[in-house]
Each structure stands twice: as structure tokens, then as C-alpha cells.
mmCIF file of C-alpha atoms in Angstrom:
data_model
loop_
_atom_site.group_PDB
_atom_site.id
_atom_site.type_symbol
_atom_site.label_atom_id
_atom_site.label_comp_id
_atom_site.label_asym_id
_atom_site.label_seq_id
_atom_site.Cartn_x
_atom_site.Cartn_y
_atom_site.Cartn_z
ATOM 1 C CA UNK A 1 20.951 -24.351 7.540
ATOM 2 C CA UNK A 2 17.860 -22.141 7.661
ATOM 3 C CA UNK A 3 14.601 -24.116 7.741
ATOM 4 C CA UNK A 4 11.257 -22.415 7.160
ATOM 5 C CA UNK A 5 8.129 -24.389 6.359
ATOM 6 C CA UNK A 6 8.977 -27.040 3.794
ATOM 7 C CA UNK A 7 12.078 -25.202 2.626
ATOM 8 C CA UNK A 8 15.732 -25.402 3.578
ATOM 9 C CA UNK A 9 18.257 -22.718 2.627
ATOM 10 C CA UNK A 10 22.013 -23.100 2.662
ATOM 11 C CA UNK A 11 24.294 -20.616 4.458
ATOM 12 C CA UNK A 12 25.215 -18.757 1.243
ATOM 13 C CA UNK A 13 21.752 -18.886 -0.315
ATOM 14 C CA UNK A 14 20.122 -15.439 -0.426
ATOM 15 C CA UNK A 15 16.380 -15.540 0.148
ATOM 16 C CA UNK A 16 13.759 -13.038 -1.007
ATOM 17 C CA UNK A 17 10.741 -12.259 1.168
ATOM 18 C CA UNK A 18 8.090 -10.468 -0.891
ATOM 19 C CA UNK A 19 5.850 -7.931 0.840
ATOM 20 C CA UNK A 20 2.085 -8.335 0.455
ATOM 21 C CA UNK A 21 0.248 -5.729 2.507
ATOM 22 C CA UNK A 22 -3.410 -6.389 3.317
ATOM 23 C CA UNK A 23 -3.872 -2.778 4.338
ATOM 24 C CA UNK A 24 -5.703 0.129 2.683
ATOM 25 C CA UNK A 25 -3.067 2.660 3.734
ATOM 26 C CA UNK A 26 0.362 1.059 3.234
ATOM 27 C CA UNK A 27 3.112 3.633 2.822
ATOM 28 C CA UNK A 28 4.443 2.338 -0.507
ATOM 29 C CA UNK A 29 1.566 0.879 -2.518
ATOM 30 C CA UNK A 30 -1.323 2.767 -0.879
ATOM 31 C CA UNK A 31 -3.511 -0.312 -0.586
ATOM 32 C CA UNK A 32 -2.841 -1.942 -3.969
ATOM 33 C CA UNK A 33 -3.078 -5.438 -2.426
ATOM 34 C CA UNK A 34 -5.793 -4.771 0.139
ATOM 35 C CA UNK A 35 -8.378 -6.745 -1.860
ATOM 36 C CA UNK A 36 -8.015 -10.497 -2.324
ATOM 37 C CA UNK A 37 -7.592 -10.805 -6.085
ATOM 38 C CA UNK A 38 -4.845 -8.155 -6.492
ATOM 39 C CA UNK A 39 -3.110 -9.634 -3.447
ATOM 40 C CA UNK A 40 -3.205 -13.170 -4.871
ATOM 41 C CA UNK A 41 -1.940 -11.860 -8.210
ATOM 42 C CA UNK A 42 0.920 -10.197 -6.341
ATOM 43 C CA UNK A 43 1.781 -13.507 -4.658
ATOM 44 C CA UNK A 44 1.780 -15.323 -7.996
ATOM 45 C CA UNK A 45 4.017 -12.690 -9.574
ATOM 46 C CA UNK A 46 6.418 -12.623 -6.618
ATOM 47 C CA UNK A 47 6.819 -16.397 -6.629
ATOM 48 C CA UNK A 48 7.403 -16.392 -10.398
ATOM 49 C CA UNK A 49 10.094 -13.722 -9.979
ATOM 50 C CA UNK A 50 11.984 -15.693 -7.355
ATOM 51 C CA UNK A 51 10.503 -14.987 -3.920
ATOM 52 C CA UNK A 52 10.691 -17.966 -1.567
ATOM 53 C CA UNK A 53 8.822 -16.221 1.271
ATOM 54 C CA UNK A 54 5.600 -14.213 1.141
ATOM 55 C CA UNK A 55 5.272 -11.756 4.047
ATOM 56 C CA UNK A 56 1.644 -10.860 4.729
ATOM 57 C CA UNK A 57 0.828 -7.858 6.890
ATOM 58 C CA UNK A 58 -2.508 -6.588 8.146
ATOM 59 C CA UNK A 59 -1.389 -3.355 9.831
ATOM 60 C CA UNK A 60 0.897 -0.709 8.395
ATOM 61 C CA UNK A 61 3.974 0.043 10.474
ATOM 62 C CA UNK A 62 3.444 3.798 10.756
ATOM 63 C CA UNK A 63 0.839 5.763 12.688
ATOM 64 C CA UNK A 64 -2.694 5.771 11.354
ATOM 65 C CA UNK A 65 -6.186 4.546 11.972
ATOM 66 C CA UNK A 66 -6.423 2.034 14.816
ATOM 67 C CA UNK A 67 -6.544 -1.597 13.713
ATOM 68 C CA UNK A 68 -7.784 -4.028 16.350
ATOM 69 C CA UNK A 69 -6.462 -7.572 16.659
ATOM 70 C CA UNK A 70 -9.811 -8.795 15.322
ATOM 71 C CA UNK A 71 -9.548 -6.611 12.226
ATOM 72 C CA UNK A 72 -5.924 -7.565 11.685
ATOM 73 C CA UNK A 73 -6.899 -11.233 11.826
ATOM 74 C CA UNK A 74 -9.804 -10.622 9.429
ATOM 75 C CA UNK A 75 -7.378 -9.126 6.911
ATOM 76 C CA UNK A 76 -4.800 -11.904 7.154
ATOM 77 C CA UNK A 77 -6.092 -15.287 8.345
ATOM 78 C CA UNK A 78 -8.304 -16.227 5.390
ATOM 79 C CA UNK A 79 -5.694 -14.923 2.981
ATOM 80 C CA UNK A 80 -2.995 -17.062 4.601
ATOM 81 C CA UNK A 81 -5.219 -20.109 4.192
ATOM 82 C CA UNK A 82 -5.815 -19.345 0.513
ATOM 83 C CA UNK A 83 -2.110 -18.749 -0.196
ATOM 84 C CA UNK A 84 -1.344 -22.024 1.559
ATOM 85 C CA UNK A 85 -3.881 -23.799 -0.656
ATOM 86 C CA UNK A 86 -2.628 -22.287 -3.907
ATOM 87 C CA UNK A 87 1.105 -22.310 -3.152
ATOM 88 C CA UNK A 88 1.823 -25.320 -0.914
ATOM 89 C CA UNK A 89 5.608 -24.948 -1.075
ATOM 90 C CA UNK A 90 5.975 -21.210 -0.540
ATOM 91 C CA UNK A 91 7.042 -20.044 2.922
ATOM 92 C CA UNK A 92 4.253 -17.947 4.422
ATOM 93 C CA UNK A 93 5.294 -15.249 6.870
ATOM 94 C CA UNK A 94 2.953 -12.951 8.747
ATOM 95 C CA UNK A 95 4.092 -9.539 9.936
ATOM 96 C CA UNK A 96 2.442 -9.141 13.349
ATOM 97 C CA UNK A 97 3.379 -8.302 16.913
ATOM 98 C CA UNK A 98 0.199 -9.714 18.490
ATOM 99 C CA UNK A 99 0.074 -13.247 19.868
ATOM 100 C CA UNK A 100 -3.664 -13.577 19.142
ATOM 101 C CA UNK A 101 -3.076 -12.909 15.466
ATOM 102 C CA UNK A 102 -0.010 -15.138 15.489
ATOM 103 C CA UNK A 103 -2.064 -18.020 16.830
ATOM 104 C CA UNK A 104 -4.795 -17.557 14.222
ATOM 105 C CA UNK A 105 -2.424 -17.376 11.246
ATOM 106 C CA UNK A 106 -0.455 -20.396 12.425
ATOM 107 C CA UNK A 107 -3.721 -22.337 12.527
ATOM 108 C CA UNK A 108 -4.303 -21.188 8.934
ATOM 109 C CA UNK A 109 -0.896 -22.415 7.743
ATOM 110 C CA UNK A 110 1.740 -19.721 8.386
ATOM 111 C CA UNK A 111 5.362 -20.894 8.638
ATOM 112 C CA UNK A 112 7.001 -17.784 10.087
ATOM 113 C CA UNK A 113 6.029 -14.954 12.434
ATOM 114 C CA UNK A 114 7.765 -11.689 11.558
ATOM 115 C CA UNK A 115 7.814 -9.701 14.814
ATOM 116 C CA UNK A 116 8.942 -6.275 13.617
ATOM 117 C CA UNK A 117 8.357 -4.619 17.017
ATOM 118 C CA UNK A 118 11.019 -6.392 19.013
ATOM 119 C CA UNK A 119 9.066 -8.716 21.282
ATOM 120 C CA UNK A 120 6.665 -6.081 22.610
ATOM 121 C CA UNK A 121 4.218 -8.980 23.093
ATOM 122 C CA UNK A 122 6.375 -11.725 24.657
ATOM 123 C CA UNK A 123 3.623 -14.289 24.095
ATOM 124 C CA UNK A 124 4.218 -14.186 20.327
ATOM 125 C CA UNK A 125 7.406 -16.230 20.763
ATOM 126 C CA UNK A 126 5.419 -18.708 22.835
ATOM 127 C CA UNK A 127 2.989 -19.106 19.934
ATOM 128 C CA UNK A 128 5.881 -19.721 17.529
ATOM 129 C CA UNK A 129 7.224 -22.390 19.885
ATOM 130 C CA UNK A 130 3.860 -24.083 20.294
ATOM 131 C CA UNK A 131 3.314 -24.355 16.539
ATOM 132 C CA UNK A 132 6.941 -25.067 15.672
ATOM 133 C CA UNK A 133 7.143 -22.152 13.248
ATOM 134 C CA UNK A 134 9.948 -19.674 12.649
ATOM 135 C CA UNK A 135 10.373 -16.276 14.286
ATOM 136 C CA UNK A 136 12.028 -13.026 13.212
ATOM 137 C CA UNK A 137 13.581 -11.232 16.202
ATOM 138 C CA UNK A 138 13.864 -7.530 15.461
ATOM 139 C CA UNK A 139 15.509 -4.558 17.137
ATOM 140 C CA UNK A 140 12.984 -1.736 17.509
ATOM 141 C CA UNK A 141 14.788 0.333 20.128
ATOM 142 C CA UNK A 142 12.053 -0.231 22.688
ATOM 143 C CA UNK A 143 9.523 1.621 20.540
ATOM 144 C CA UNK A 144 5.837 0.850 20.864
ATOM 145 C CA UNK A 145 4.074 -0.448 17.742
ATOM 146 C CA UNK A 146 3.156 2.129 15.122
ATOM 147 C CA UNK A 147 5.129 4.981 16.675
ATOM 148 C CA UNK A 148 7.870 7.019 15.036
ATOM 149 C CA UNK A 149 11.247 7.603 16.684
ATOM 150 C CA UNK A 150 11.892 10.986 18.275
ATOM 151 C CA UNK A 151 15.400 12.019 19.284
ATOM 152 C CA UNK A 152 16.482 8.422 19.901
ATOM 153 C CA UNK A 153 20.054 8.051 21.149
ATOM 154 C CA UNK A 154 22.351 5.062 21.559
ATOM 155 C CA UNK A 155 25.841 4.878 23.042
ATOM 156 C CA UNK A 156 26.515 2.205 20.406
ATOM 157 C CA UNK A 157 23.617 1.346 18.114
ATOM 158 C CA UNK A 158 25.032 -1.984 16.948
ATOM 159 C CA UNK A 159 25.824 -3.085 20.488
ATOM 160 C CA UNK A 160 22.196 -2.415 21.371
ATOM 161 C CA UNK A 161 20.979 -4.247 18.280
ATOM 162 C CA UNK A 162 23.086 -7.282 19.124
ATOM 163 C CA UNK A 163 22.041 -7.374 22.764
ATOM 164 C CA UNK A 164 18.343 -7.174 21.929
ATOM 165 C CA UNK A 165 18.135 -9.441 18.892
ATOM 166 C CA UNK A 166 20.410 -12.180 20.201
ATOM 167 C CA UNK A 167 18.581 -12.050 23.527
ATOM 168 C CA UNK A 168 15.225 -12.440 21.785
ATOM 169 C CA UNK A 169 16.572 -15.268 19.627
ATOM 170 C CA UNK A 170 17.972 -17.166 22.603
ATOM 171 C CA UNK A 171 14.710 -16.722 24.515
ATOM 172 C CA UNK A 172 12.764 -18.051 21.531
ATOM 173 C CA UNK A 173 14.911 -21.162 21.362
ATOM 174 C CA UNK A 174 14.598 -21.685 25.120
ATOM 175 C CA UNK A 175 10.816 -21.632 24.681
ATOM 176 C CA UNK A 176 10.999 -24.281 21.969
ATOM 177 C CA UNK A 177 11.206 -22.385 18.681
ATOM 178 C CA UNK A 178 13.454 -24.455 16.371
ATOM 179 C CA UNK A 179 16.921 -22.892 16.399
ATOM 180 C CA UNK A 180 17.244 -23.335 12.636
ATOM 181 C CA UNK A 181 14.059 -21.281 12.142
ATOM 182 C CA UNK A 182 15.044 -18.142 14.064
ATOM 183 C CA UNK A 183 16.302 -14.989 12.315
ATOM 184 C CA UNK A 184 17.523 -11.646 13.604
ATOM 185 C CA UNK A 185 16.760 -8.247 12.033
ATOM 186 C CA UNK A 186 18.475 -4.912 12.796
ATOM 187 C CA UNK A 187 15.162 -3.103 12.278
ATOM 188 C CA UNK A 188 16.084 -0.322 9.879
ATOM 189 C CA UNK A 189 14.034 2.824 10.680
ATOM 190 C CA UNK A 190 12.401 1.165 13.711
ATOM 191 C CA UNK A 191 13.430 3.149 16.769
ATOM 192 C CA UNK A 192 16.241 4.693 14.727
ATOM 193 C CA UNK A 193 17.102 7.821 12.830
ATOM 194 C CA UNK A 194 18.749 7.732 9.401
ATOM 195 C CA UNK A 195 22.292 7.778 10.769
ATOM 196 C CA UNK A 196 21.502 4.827 13.032
ATOM 197 C CA UNK A 197 20.158 2.816 10.091
ATOM 198 C CA UNK A 198 23.209 3.649 7.958
ATOM 199 C CA UNK A 199 25.520 2.551 10.760
ATOM 200 C CA UNK A 200 23.523 -0.639 11.256
ATOM 201 C CA UNK A 201 24.017 -1.392 7.566
ATOM 202 C CA UNK A 202 27.704 -0.566 7.651
ATOM 203 C CA UNK A 203 28.236 -2.893 10.631
ATOM 204 C CA UNK A 204 25.925 -5.670 9.513
ATOM 205 C CA UNK A 205 28.836 -8.107 9.532
ATOM 206 C CA UNK A 206 28.753 -7.995 13.331
ATOM 207 C CA UNK A 207 25.239 -9.437 13.257
ATOM 208 C CA UNK A 208 26.236 -12.090 10.741
ATOM 209 C CA UNK A 209 29.143 -13.069 13.004
ATOM 210 C CA UNK A 210 26.684 -14.135 15.736
ATOM 211 C CA UNK A 211 25.728 -17.148 13.619
ATOM 212 C CA UNK A 212 22.025 -16.275 13.490
ATOM 213 C CA UNK A 213 20.650 -15.774 9.956
ATOM 214 C CA UNK A 214 20.154 -12.057 9.339
ATOM 215 C CA UNK A 215 17.037 -10.602 7.716
ATOM 216 C CA UNK A 216 17.026 -7.030 6.440
ATOM 217 C CA UNK A 217 13.936 -4.992 5.633
ATOM 218 C CA UNK A 218 15.295 -2.131 3.550
ATOM 219 C CA UNK A 219 12.752 -1.636 0.817
ATOM 220 C CA UNK A 220 12.034 2.038 0.046
ATOM 221 C CA UNK A 221 12.400 3.022 3.691
ATOM 222 C CA UNK A 222 12.807 6.528 5.068
ATOM 223 C CA UNK A 223 16.532 6.161 5.764
ATOM 224 C CA UNK A 224 17.034 5.575 2.036
ATOM 225 C CA UNK A 225 14.793 8.518 1.202
ATOM 226 C CA UNK A 226 16.554 10.875 3.587
ATOM 227 C CA UNK A 227 20.022 9.753 2.513
ATOM 228 C CA UNK A 228 19.267 10.568 -1.112
ATOM 229 C CA UNK A 229 16.518 13.164 -0.530
ATOM 230 C CA UNK A 230 14.047 11.128 -2.568
ATOM 231 C CA UNK A 231 10.293 10.569 -2.127
ATOM 232 C CA UNK A 232 8.889 7.085 -1.585
ATOM 233 C CA UNK A 233 8.453 6.232 -5.258
ATOM 234 C CA UNK A 234 12.063 7.171 -6.129
ATOM 235 C CA UNK A 235 13.938 5.028 -3.606
ATOM 236 C CA UNK A 236 14.410 1.822 -5.579
ATOM 237 C CA UNK A 237 18.000 2.512 -6.658
ATOM 238 C CA UNK A 238 19.015 3.455 -3.126
ATOM 239 C CA UNK A 239 17.319 0.344 -1.818
ATOM 240 C CA UNK A 240 19.146 -1.869 -4.309
ATOM 241 C CA UNK A 241 22.499 -0.280 -3.439
ATOM 242 C CA UNK A 242 21.832 -0.985 0.241
ATOM 243 C CA UNK A 243 20.788 -4.517 -0.674
ATOM 244 C CA UNK A 244 24.089 -5.129 -2.469
ATOM 245 C CA UNK A 245 26.099 -3.906 0.533
ATOM 246 C CA UNK A 246 24.002 -6.035 2.891
ATOM 247 C CA UNK A 247 24.478 -9.093 0.693
ATOM 248 C CA UNK A 248 28.234 -8.575 0.564
ATOM 249 C CA UNK A 249 28.295 -8.347 4.366
ATOM 250 C CA UNK A 250 26.391 -11.622 4.699
ATOM 251 C CA UNK A 251 22.688 -10.917 5.274
ATOM 252 C CA UNK A 252 20.561 -13.825 4.077
ATOM 253 C CA UNK A 253 16.891 -12.781 3.848
ATOM 254 C CA UNK A 254 15.624 -9.620 2.107
ATOM 255 C CA UNK A 255 12.116 -8.252 2.674
ATOM 256 C CA UNK A 256 11.290 -6.344 -0.502
ATOM 257 C CA UNK A 257 8.704 -4.781 -2.795
ATOM 258 C CA UNK A 258 10.723 -5.197 -6.038
ATOM 259 C CA UNK A 259 11.399 -8.924 -6.319
ATOM 260 C CA UNK A 260 12.873 -9.243 -9.816
ATOM 261 C CA UNK A 261 15.305 -6.356 -9.347
ATOM 262 C CA UNK A 262 16.405 -7.674 -5.954
ATOM 263 C CA UNK A 263 16.941 -11.148 -7.420
ATOM 264 C CA UNK A 264 19.381 -9.747 -9.980
ATOM 265 C CA UNK A 265 21.305 -7.799 -7.345
ATOM 266 C CA UNK A 266 21.584 -10.816 -5.045
ATOM 267 C CA UNK A 267 22.615 -13.137 -7.882
ATOM 268 C CA UNK A 268 25.296 -10.689 -8.992
ATOM 269 C CA UNK A 269 26.722 -10.270 -5.503
ATOM 270 C CA UNK A 270 26.681 -14.046 -4.981
ATOM 271 C CA UNK A 271 28.578 -14.548 -8.235
ATOM 272 C CA UNK A 272 31.197 -11.939 -7.304
ATOM 273 C CA UNK A 273 31.589 -13.595 -3.888
ATOM 274 C CA UNK A 274 32.078 -16.970 -5.574
ATOM 275 C CA UNK A 275 28.906 -18.563 -4.196
ATOM 276 C CA UNK A 276 27.113 -18.775 -7.553
ATOM 277 C CA UNK A 277 28.394 -19.460 -11.080
ATOM 278 C CA UNK A 278 27.452 -17.126 -13.941
ATOM 279 C CA UNK A 279 24.186 -18.077 -15.609
ATOM 280 C CA UNK A 280 26.050 -18.057 -18.945
ATOM 281 C CA UNK A 281 29.819 -18.134 -19.534
ATOM 282 C CA UNK A 282 30.671 -17.755 -23.234
ATOM 283 C CA UNK A 283 32.928 -14.717 -23.338
ATOM 284 C CA UNK A 284 36.454 -15.593 -24.444
ATOM 285 C CA UNK A 285 35.581 -19.281 -24.887
ATOM 286 C CA UNK A 286 34.406 -19.323 -28.518
#
């Protein structure tokens, strides 16, 4: 059982985490939800379309203008509090690697800290433990925040992913983070080239076999773009194909831009796997 905030999710229940970037320079939406009202409208739409988790980020992942911890907190803390007020049952996640920001958003009502940079600030897990919130433990290949990989090599990329993510998860639990609130993430594109990310997807079952719930952040990423030679705005189909494969292999949480489309893919895969009945079953029964 995965427990996040007020919500519990069964082992075969796919969960959508909708991305809400509070940044003016996000790679996909170019700041569409930087201001409060568009961002709150995005939350409302995502929840209506089936997102159980809202992932709020104040710094884009790629290189760009420096964003201090104070500015990151300014972009996220008040927004977390307002989302908590308007949507008391939604799971609020904050995408941050900084313990100072983690502390501030937990005070404001966050349920989950999404550490996409692989524990680069070890005190973030301590914050999660102190507040009793969840933690995403991600493989970033040792990369520093907001850097791009350059000629990264692994003897066995999945072995490295397993060693790092399981190690981070076990450390988090030892610090006091609830075991049922810890997830592991292979970190597509983070500290990886396209072939690494494709292999991580292909071998995702090895992560699932550890028993930790697996989160995948696939949405419109560069490995999809390079695989299909498509620009950012034309990667939705590739993302959804990768989502279907990940769902079949047992990933549970999906961090996405397109909520409604992802919901259909996950429901279809769950029905094929026998975990969900068809919404309607009339054919051949009349």
C-alpha cells in the first residue's frame, strides 16, 4: 500500500502526478503556469481529469538563470498553501532538492518531496522524516542540479539505478520517513543519455521487483525526442507509448503534462492486465 497525504493507493492502482511549474522558463510550457491564476486553473483541470498528485516545481531542471532557495520558496510556498486550502484531499508534491525549501513547503501543507537530483542535499530526507511526509528517491547519476549529462558511462545502468535508489530509500526509512510513503524513480534523462533512458525503461521490471513503488517521469523528455527525432511539442505520442510499456512493467506513479491522455493509457493497460474491468461491456451481450 502506497500512502501519501490523506490518500492510499493499492498495489495495482496507477497514479497520475500532474506537473505544475511555477517557473517562467519551463522547457515544455514556457512559463504558462508561472502566475497564480493560470497555475490554480491548471490544478483544477488536472484534478478533474484524474490526477491524484499535483507536483509543484519552482526551478526548471535544465540550465538557466540562477534561482536562489529564497526565490524558489517564494514561487512555491504560498502556492502550496493555497492548493492545500482549495483541494484538501489532493496529494501535494514539491519538486525540490533543497532542504530549506522542503521545510518551508512542508510547513505550508506539502505531502511529498520529489527529490529529482538523487539526494544531493542529504538533509532533504531528514526534513521528510521530521514532517512524516513522503519522499521520491531518484537516480541522477551523481549529476549536480541543473546540469546536463556529458559522455556519461555505466557498466550496467540498471544496476547503478538500483544501488542508488534502493540505498536512498533505505536511508530515508532509517531516518524515519514512513516506508509506505517512499518511492523510487529511475530518473529518465537525469545523468543519462538516450540509450541509458531506453534501457532503464526496458528493464523497469527490475525496479518493480525491489518492492518499492516506482515513479516514472517520462513526459515529453529529450530521450523521447531523440528516439523519434521530434521537437518538444511533438513528443506526446512517444511519451504515451513509453507510459504504456512502463505500466505493463509495473510502474505505479506517472509524472505528466497530459493528464487525460495518460489516464486513458493507464486505464487501458490496467484492463488488459486484468486489474480493471471495462468501463462498459455491451458488445456481444445484447
